[in-house]
C-alpha cells in the first residue's frame, strides 16, 4: 500500500522558536495533502489542506501566519509552526490520498494514508 | 461540524461483540473507518461508498445508511488487538476530498 512518511516523529522546542514538520508521499504523487492536529484523548481536527503549487486552504479558526504550509512538489508538504508557544504542543499528523492527476480528482475507494505523526512539545 | 460517535468508550472481554455508531448532521458521500493505537497514526479499516452498503473483513464489518446519514462498525468475537480508538471519517456529498473525523470511540478489550 501507499506510504506517507512524516518527520520528525517528535520534537521539543523552546517557546518562541519555529518548528518545521515534513510530510512525504513515498510511492505516489499527491497534489493535495491534509494536516491534522490531535490533542490528548481527542479526535483529529483538520487544520488545513495543502495544495501543490498554490496556497493552502485553512479551516476556520486556524491562524495562517502561525501555521505556514508549503507544498512545493508533488511528494512533499511542510508545516511550520512559527513562534511556538506551549499551547501549540500537540500531535500533528499529515495525510494524503492517491489521485488521478489528469483530472485532479481523487480516485474512488481510496483510503487516507497517514504519516507517523509528530509529537510537538513546546517548553 | 464533526460527526458524533457512540458510545464514547466501551470495555469488552475478549470474544464479546461491539457496535460503534457514527452519525452526521450533513449528507454524506462516503464513510471511512480507522483505528488508532495510542501515540500512533490512524490505520485504515474500510470505506463505504453507497447508501446501504455493507462491507466486512474477517470479524470487522460496517454498514452505511445514506438516508439516515449514519454508519455503524461491527466487531465480532473481539480480540485483544482490537483495542484502540475508532474514528469514522466522513466525506460530504459530491466528493469533497476532505475527511472530517468523528468524536471517537475508545475500545478496551480485556482478557
Short mmCIF file of C-alpha atoms in Angstrom, two decimals, chain B residues 7-110:
data_model
loop_
_atom_site.label_atom_id
_atom_site.label_comp_id
_atom_site.label_asym_id
_atom_site.label_seq_id
_atom_site.Cartn_x
_atom_site.Cartn_y
_atom_site.Cartn_z
CA UNK B 7 -20.55 5.11 22.64
CA UNK B 8 -17.64 7.30 23.73
CA UNK B 9 -15.93 4.36 25.36
CA UNK B 10 -16.57 0.67 25.84
CA UNK B 11 -14.84 -2.12 27.70
CA UNK B 12 -15.26 -5.68 26.46
CA UNK B 13 -13.99 -9.07 27.43
CA UNK B 14 -12.15 -10.96 24.73
CA UNK B 15 -14.65 -12.70 22.47
CA UNK B 16 -17.51 -10.26 23.02
CA UNK B 17 -19.12 -8.16 20.28
CA UNK B 18 -19.32 -4.39 19.92
CA UNK B 19 -21.14 -1.87 17.76
CA UNK B 20 -19.85 1.64 17.20
CA UNK B 21 -22.12 4.23 15.64
CA UNK B 22 -21.29 7.35 13.66
CA UNK B 23 -23.90 10.00 12.99
CA UNK B 24 -23.52 13.05 10.77
CA UNK B 25 -25.61 16.20 10.54
CA UNK B 26 -24.64 16.54 6.87
CA UNK B 27 -25.36 14.46 3.80
CA UNK B 28 -22.56 12.01 3.13
CA UNK B 29 -20.78 10.74 0.05
CA UNK B 30 -18.74 8.16 1.90
CA UNK B 31 -17.74 6.96 5.33
CA UNK B 32 -14.29 5.73 6.32
CA UNK B 33 -13.39 3.82 9.45
CA UNK B 34 -9.97 3.98 11.15
CA UNK B 35 -8.44 2.55 14.30
CA UNK B 36 -5.75 4.41 16.21
CA UNK B 37 -3.46 2.99 18.88
CA UNK B 38 -2.07 5.37 21.49
CA UNK B 39 0.68 7.58 20.07
CA UNK B 40 0.36 6.15 16.57
CA UNK B 41 -1.22 7.24 13.32
CA UNK B 42 -4.71 6.00 12.41
CA UNK B 43 -4.90 2.76 10.45
CA UNK B 44 -7.45 2.30 7.71
CA UNK B 45 -10.17 -0.31 8.19
CA UNK B 46 -12.66 0.23 5.37
CA UNK B 47 -14.58 2.67 3.17
CA UNK B 48 -18.28 2.57 2.44
CA UNK B 49 -19.43 4.46 -0.60
CA UNK B 50 -23.02 3.65 -1.35
CA UNK B 51 -26.12 4.06 0.69
CA UNK B 52 -27.00 0.77 2.27
CA UNK B 53 -23.59 -0.70 1.52
CA UNK B 54 -22.15 -3.19 3.93
CA UNK B 55 -18.59 -4.37 3.99
CA UNK B 56 -16.64 -6.78 6.07
CA UNK B 57 -13.19 -8.06 6.70
CA UNK B 58 -12.72 -11.06 8.93
CA UNK B 59 -14.62 -10.18 12.08
CA UNK B 60 -14.99 -6.46 11.45
CA UNK B 61 -17.81 -5.19 9.27
CA UNK B 62 -19.68 -1.95 8.70
CA UNK B 63 -22.86 -0.56 7.26
CA UNK B 64 -23.76 2.81 5.79
CA UNK B 65 -27.26 4.23 5.84
CA UNK B 66 -27.02 7.19 3.50
CA UNK B 67 -30.58 8.30 4.17
CA UNK B 68 -30.05 8.49 7.91
CA UNK B 69 -26.53 9.87 7.47
CA UNK B 70 -25.25 7.15 9.75
CA UNK B 71 -22.74 4.35 9.73
CA UNK B 72 -22.08 1.54 12.15
CA UNK B 73 -18.97 -0.56 12.74
CA UNK B 74 -19.45 -4.10 13.99
CA UNK B 75 -16.70 -6.01 15.78
CA UNK B 76 -17.48 -9.64 16.49
CA UNK B 77 -15.60 -12.02 18.75
CA UNK B 78 -13.28 -9.21 19.72
CA UNK B 79 -9.57 -9.84 20.10
CA UNK B 80 -7.04 -8.06 22.30
CA UNK B 81 -5.57 -6.45 19.18
CA UNK B 82 -8.86 -4.64 18.58
CA UNK B 83 -8.16 -2.27 21.45
CA UNK B 84 -7.73 1.33 20.42
CA UNK B 85 -9.74 4.37 19.49
CA UNK B 86 -12.02 4.09 16.49
CA UNK B 87 -12.83 7.06 14.31
CA UNK B 88 -15.24 7.41 11.46
CA UNK B 89 -14.21 9.83 8.75
CA UNK B 90 -16.86 11.37 6.55
CA UNK B 91 -16.87 12.98 3.15
CA UNK B 92 -19.70 15.32 2.25
CA UNK B 93 -21.70 14.76 -0.89
CA UNK B 94 -20.12 15.36 -4.29
CA UNK B 95 -16.70 14.11 -3.34
CA UNK B 96 -15.14 16.94 -1.41
CA UNK B 97 -11.92 15.18 -0.56
CA UNK B 98 -11.58 16.46 2.99
CA UNK B 99 -12.22 13.89 5.68
CA UNK B 100 -13.91 15.08 8.84
CA UNK B 101 -13.30 12.72 11.71
CA UNK B 102 -15.86 11.77 14.31
CA UNK B 103 -15.58 12.24 18.04
CA UNK B 104 -14.02 8.82 18.53
CA UNK B 105 -14.83 5.66 20.49
CA UNK B 106 -12.26 4.18 22.83
CA UNK B 107 -12.44 0.40 22.87
CA UNK B 108 -10.66 -1.61 25.55
CA UNK B 109 -10.51 -5.38 25.32
CA UNK B 110 -9.62 -7.25 28.46
#
